[in-house]
Amino acid sequence: KLETDRSSSELTQINLPQFFNEIIRVFEDKIDRNKIEIITNIDKNLPVSVKVNPHKLRYIVVNLLTNSLRLTERGKITLSAFSSEKNQLKIRISDTGTGLPNDKLKAIFTPYSLTDQYVNSIGGTTGLGLTLVKRYIDFLNGELEISSTIGKGTTFNLNIPVEEISAIEEQISTLPKPD
């Protein structure tokens, strides 16, 4: 299905702060706030609107956050979004969870590779989520770097190309369309 979906890779304009806030709201309803704190850092200089495939980006972010939750019994999970260069969206998801051993880190995109590492059971797990995440990142021409230290946590650094929308383009897009 992923291969046939290549033709429907249309880019859609999204509001980035709203996009991230909607995702975080879903997670805040599922966690025990006495044990886990979710922190968001959305850079004020990040463009408000970009064009991207929102379905694939949402899947990637939700899945990486879910994995952080599953690896964190107590502590913090931080979602940061920023842009260091034009048309690049950088997302960092870091946790203070159990961390991953090197052998698990090397095989992280192999189906079922992390299921024995999870300390929380947030949602059902098929063991295929990170495999699809890797495919979606490749599909979007993005990059993902993962670092982890046992007992300290895991960090996912995601870089996705986007099409920035200027403030004037944003205003024009809200005007009524001619008949």
mmCIF file of C-alpha atoms in Angstrom:
data_model
loop_
_atom_site.group_PDB
_atom_site.id
_atom_site.type_symbol
_atom_site.label_atom_id
_atom_site.label_comp_id
_atom_site.label_asym_id
_atom_site.label_seq_id
_atom_site.Cartn_x
_atom_site.Cartn_y
_atom_site.Cartn_z
ATOM 1 C CA LYS A 1 0.000 0.000 0.000
ATOM 2 C CA LEU A 2 2.857 2.384 0.764
ATOM 3 C CA GLU A 3 4.258 1.946 -2.732
ATOM 4 C CA THR A 4 0.910 2.740 -4.372
ATOM 5 C CA ASP A 5 0.478 5.693 -2.020
ATOM 6 C CA ARG A 6 3.422 7.470 -3.639
ATOM 7 C CA SER A 7 1.080 9.008 -6.183
ATOM 8 C CA SER A 8 -1.039 10.574 -3.447
ATOM 9 C CA SER A 9 1.831 12.377 -1.771
ATOM 10 C CA GLU A 10 0.056 15.710 -2.075
ATOM 11 C CA LEU A 11 1.302 18.440 0.158
ATOM 12 C CA THR A 12 -1.290 20.142 2.320
ATOM 13 C CA GLN A 13 -0.959 23.430 4.153
ATOM 14 C CA ILE A 14 -0.965 22.972 7.923
ATOM 15 C CA ASN A 15 -0.661 25.284 10.899
ATOM 16 C CA LEU A 16 2.367 23.896 12.777
ATOM 17 C CA PRO A 17 1.555 25.106 16.320
ATOM 18 C CA GLN A 18 -1.996 23.774 15.978
ATOM 19 C CA PHE A 19 -0.710 20.486 14.481
ATOM 20 C CA PHE A 20 1.616 19.847 17.439
ATOM 21 C CA ASN A 21 -0.899 21.018 20.056
ATOM 22 C CA GLU A 22 -3.523 18.575 18.756
ATOM 23 C CA ILE A 23 -1.070 15.677 19.001
ATOM 24 C CA ILE A 24 0.071 16.629 22.506
ATOM 25 C CA ARG A 25 -3.525 16.995 23.719
ATOM 26 C CA VAL A 26 -4.237 13.368 22.761
ATOM 27 C CA PHE A 27 -1.218 12.167 24.733
ATOM 28 C CA GLU A 28 -1.937 14.298 27.786
ATOM 29 C CA ASP A 29 -5.299 12.536 28.096
ATOM 30 C CA LYS A 30 -3.564 9.123 28.139
ATOM 31 C CA ILE A 31 -0.755 9.648 30.629
ATOM 32 C CA ASP A 32 -0.548 9.653 34.397
ATOM 33 C CA ARG A 33 0.594 13.231 35.035
ATOM 34 C CA ASN A 34 1.975 12.214 38.410
ATOM 35 C CA LYS A 35 4.519 10.006 36.655
ATOM 36 C CA ILE A 36 5.182 11.548 33.244
ATOM 37 C CA GLU A 37 5.406 15.165 32.176
ATOM 38 C CA ILE A 38 5.145 16.141 28.523
ATOM 39 C CA ILE A 39 6.990 19.333 27.624
ATOM 40 C CA THR A 40 6.627 21.143 24.305
ATOM 41 C CA ASN A 41 9.115 23.606 22.854
ATOM 42 C CA ILE A 42 7.815 25.046 19.615
ATOM 43 C CA ASP A 43 10.271 27.651 18.331
ATOM 44 C CA LYS A 44 8.645 31.073 17.950
ATOM 45 C CA ASN A 45 10.647 31.583 14.737
ATOM 46 C CA LEU A 46 9.165 28.463 13.157
ATOM 47 C CA PRO A 47 6.894 29.334 10.233
ATOM 48 C CA VAL A 48 3.255 29.139 11.294
ATOM 49 C CA SER A 49 2.182 27.412 8.079
ATOM 50 C CA VAL A 50 3.963 24.895 5.899
ATOM 51 C CA LYS A 51 3.026 22.454 3.175
ATOM 52 C CA VAL A 52 3.735 18.832 4.016
ATOM 53 C CA ASN A 53 2.004 15.465 3.896
ATOM 54 C CA PRO A 54 0.179 15.858 7.246
ATOM 55 C CA HIS A 55 -0.985 12.240 7.496
ATOM 56 C CA LYS A 56 2.491 10.786 7.253
ATOM 57 C CA LEU A 57 4.013 13.472 9.493
ATOM 58 C CA ARG A 58 1.304 12.892 12.126
ATOM 59 C CA TYR A 59 1.921 9.126 12.018
ATOM 60 C CA ILE A 60 5.667 9.658 12.481
ATOM 61 C CA VAL A 61 5.329 12.092 15.408
ATOM 62 C CA VAL A 62 2.589 10.080 17.153
ATOM 63 C CA ASN A 63 4.565 6.862 16.805
ATOM 64 C CA LEU A 64 7.808 8.357 18.102
ATOM 65 C CA LEU A 65 5.954 9.913 21.063
ATOM 66 C CA THR A 66 4.234 6.581 21.737
ATOM 67 C CA ASN A 67 7.593 4.811 21.777
ATOM 68 C CA SER A 68 8.970 7.388 24.196
ATOM 69 C CA LEU A 69 5.953 6.852 26.451
ATOM 70 C CA ARG A 70 6.417 3.086 26.316
ATOM 71 C CA LEU A 71 10.068 3.467 27.319
ATOM 72 C CA THR A 72 9.413 5.924 30.166
ATOM 73 C CA GLU A 73 7.936 4.800 33.473
ATOM 74 C CA ARG A 74 8.618 8.100 35.240
ATOM 75 C CA GLY A 75 10.110 11.311 33.976
ATOM 76 C CA LYS A 76 9.788 13.703 31.074
ATOM 77 C CA ILE A 77 9.124 13.539 27.386
ATOM 78 C CA THR A 78 9.979 16.632 25.386
ATOM 79 C CA LEU A 79 8.709 17.492 21.917
ATOM 80 C CA SER A 80 10.695 20.293 20.265
ATOM 81 C CA ALA A 81 10.097 21.748 16.820
ATOM 82 C CA PHE A 82 12.357 24.266 15.131
ATOM 83 C CA SER A 83 13.915 25.170 11.810
ATOM 84 C CA SER A 84 17.590 25.911 11.320
ATOM 85 C CA GLU A 85 17.241 26.514 7.596
ATOM 86 C CA LYS A 86 14.509 27.429 5.128
ATOM 87 C CA ASN A 87 12.116 24.630 4.147
ATOM 88 C CA GLN A 88 13.409 22.251 6.825
ATOM 89 C CA LEU A 89 11.352 21.183 9.819
ATOM 90 C CA LYS A 90 13.328 19.719 12.676
ATOM 91 C CA ILE A 91 11.531 17.748 15.367
ATOM 92 C CA ARG A 92 13.226 16.355 18.449
ATOM 93 C CA ILE A 93 11.483 13.927 20.774
ATOM 94 C CA SER A 94 13.495 13.052 23.858
ATOM 95 C CA ASP A 95 12.643 11.117 26.980
ATOM 96 C CA THR A 96 14.156 10.318 30.349
ATOM 97 C CA GLY A 97 13.166 6.671 30.058
ATOM 98 C CA THR A 98 15.050 3.421 30.285
ATOM 99 C CA GLY A 99 17.181 4.015 27.210
ATOM 100 C CA LEU A 100 18.002 1.367 24.639
ATOM 101 C CA PRO A 101 20.982 -0.968 24.437
ATOM 102 C CA ASN A 102 23.132 -0.664 21.289
ATOM 103 C CA ASP A 103 21.883 -3.932 19.782
ATOM 104 C CA LYS A 104 18.273 -2.690 20.026
ATOM 105 C CA LEU A 105 19.246 0.697 18.630
ATOM 106 C CA LYS A 106 20.875 -0.889 15.583
ATOM 107 C CA ALA A 107 17.762 -2.999 14.901
ATOM 108 C CA ILE A 108 15.195 -0.344 15.850
ATOM 109 C CA PHE A 109 13.433 -0.422 12.463
ATOM 110 C CA THR A 110 13.221 -4.218 12.395
ATOM 111 C CA PRO A 111 9.686 -5.439 13.154
ATOM 112 C CA TYR A 112 9.112 -6.425 16.808
ATOM 113 C CA SER A 113 12.598 -5.262 17.871
ATOM 114 C CA LEU A 114 11.483 -3.128 20.855
ATOM 115 C CA THR A 115 8.445 -4.925 22.249
ATOM 116 C CA ASP A 116 10.486 -6.507 25.065
ATOM 117 C CA GLN A 117 11.851 -3.072 26.106
ATOM 118 C CA TYR A 118 8.533 -1.384 26.840
ATOM 119 C CA VAL A 119 7.763 -0.478 30.466
ATOM 120 C CA ASN A 120 4.362 1.094 29.677
ATOM 121 C CA SER A 121 1.565 -0.357 27.604
ATOM 122 C CA ILE A 122 0.130 2.724 25.927
ATOM 123 C CA GLY A 123 -2.240 1.482 23.240
ATOM 124 C CA GLY A 124 -1.889 -1.811 21.434
ATOM 125 C CA THR A 125 1.471 -2.665 19.969
ATOM 126 C CA THR A 126 1.977 -4.535 16.723
ATOM 127 C CA GLY A 127 5.751 -4.179 16.678
ATOM 128 C CA LEU A 128 5.560 -2.627 13.207
ATOM 129 C CA GLY A 129 5.239 1.068 14.091
ATOM 130 C CA LEU A 130 8.894 2.029 13.800
ATOM 131 C CA THR A 131 9.239 0.024 10.594
ATOM 132 C CA LEU A 132 6.474 2.162 9.067
ATOM 133 C CA VAL A 133 7.975 5.322 10.591
ATOM 134 C CA LYS A 134 11.225 4.635 8.714
ATOM 135 C CA ARG A 135 9.343 4.091 5.453
ATOM 136 C CA TYR A 136 7.305 7.273 5.901
ATOM 137 C CA ILE A 137 10.434 9.295 6.682
ATOM 138 C CA ASP A 138 12.069 7.936 3.525
ATOM 139 C CA PHE A 139 8.869 8.673 1.584
ATOM 140 C CA LEU A 140 9.006 12.312 2.765
ATOM 141 C CA ASN A 141 12.757 12.510 1.943
ATOM 142 C CA GLY A 142 13.485 13.043 5.615
ATOM 143 C CA GLU A 143 16.147 11.824 8.001
ATOM 144 C CA LEU A 144 16.001 10.349 11.487
ATOM 145 C CA GLU A 145 18.874 10.045 13.932
ATOM 146 C CA ILE A 146 18.429 8.193 17.194
ATOM 147 C CA SER A 147 20.659 8.312 20.230
ATOM 148 C CA SER A 148 20.122 6.495 23.495
ATOM 149 C CA THR A 149 21.850 5.912 26.797
ATOM 150 C CA ILE A 150 20.802 3.168 29.204
ATOM 151 C CA GLY A 151 19.204 4.719 32.280
ATOM 152 C CA LYS A 152 19.134 8.224 30.762
ATOM 153 C CA GLY A 153 16.721 8.010 27.838
ATOM 154 C CA THR A 154 16.334 8.162 24.091
ATOM 155 C CA THR A 155 16.305 11.058 21.622
ATOM 156 C CA PHE A 156 14.770 10.988 18.154
ATOM 157 C CA ASN A 157 16.001 13.795 15.839
ATOM 158 C CA LEU A 158 13.812 14.113 12.774
ATOM 159 C CA ASN A 159 14.469 16.386 9.793
ATOM 160 C CA ILE A 160 11.666 16.730 7.220
ATOM 161 C CA PRO A 161 11.654 18.955 4.131
ATOM 162 C CA VAL A 162 8.608 21.237 4.042
ATOM 163 C CA GLU A 163 7.410 24.081 1.873
ATOM 164 C CA GLU A 164 7.229 27.218 3.980
ATOM 165 C CA ILE A 165 4.232 29.496 3.525
ATOM 166 C CA SER A 166 4.958 33.221 3.879
ATOM 167 C CA ALA A 167 2.644 35.492 5.877
ATOM 168 C CA ILE A 168 1.285 37.054 2.683
ATOM 169 C CA GLU A 169 0.645 33.637 1.124
ATOM 170 C CA GLU A 170 -1.146 32.665 4.338
ATOM 171 C CA GLN A 171 -3.434 35.693 4.059
ATOM 172 C CA ILE A 172 -4.098 35.104 0.367
ATOM 173 C CA SER A 173 -5.030 31.474 1.016
ATOM 174 C CA THR A 174 -7.826 32.578 3.365
ATOM 175 C CA LEU A 175 -9.486 34.817 0.782
ATOM 176 C CA PRO A 176 -12.678 33.537 -0.861
ATOM 177 C CA LYS A 177 -12.123 31.788 -4.174
ATOM 178 C CA PRO A 178 -13.597 33.444 -7.268
ATOM 179 C CA ASP A 179 -16.593 31.677 -8.810
#
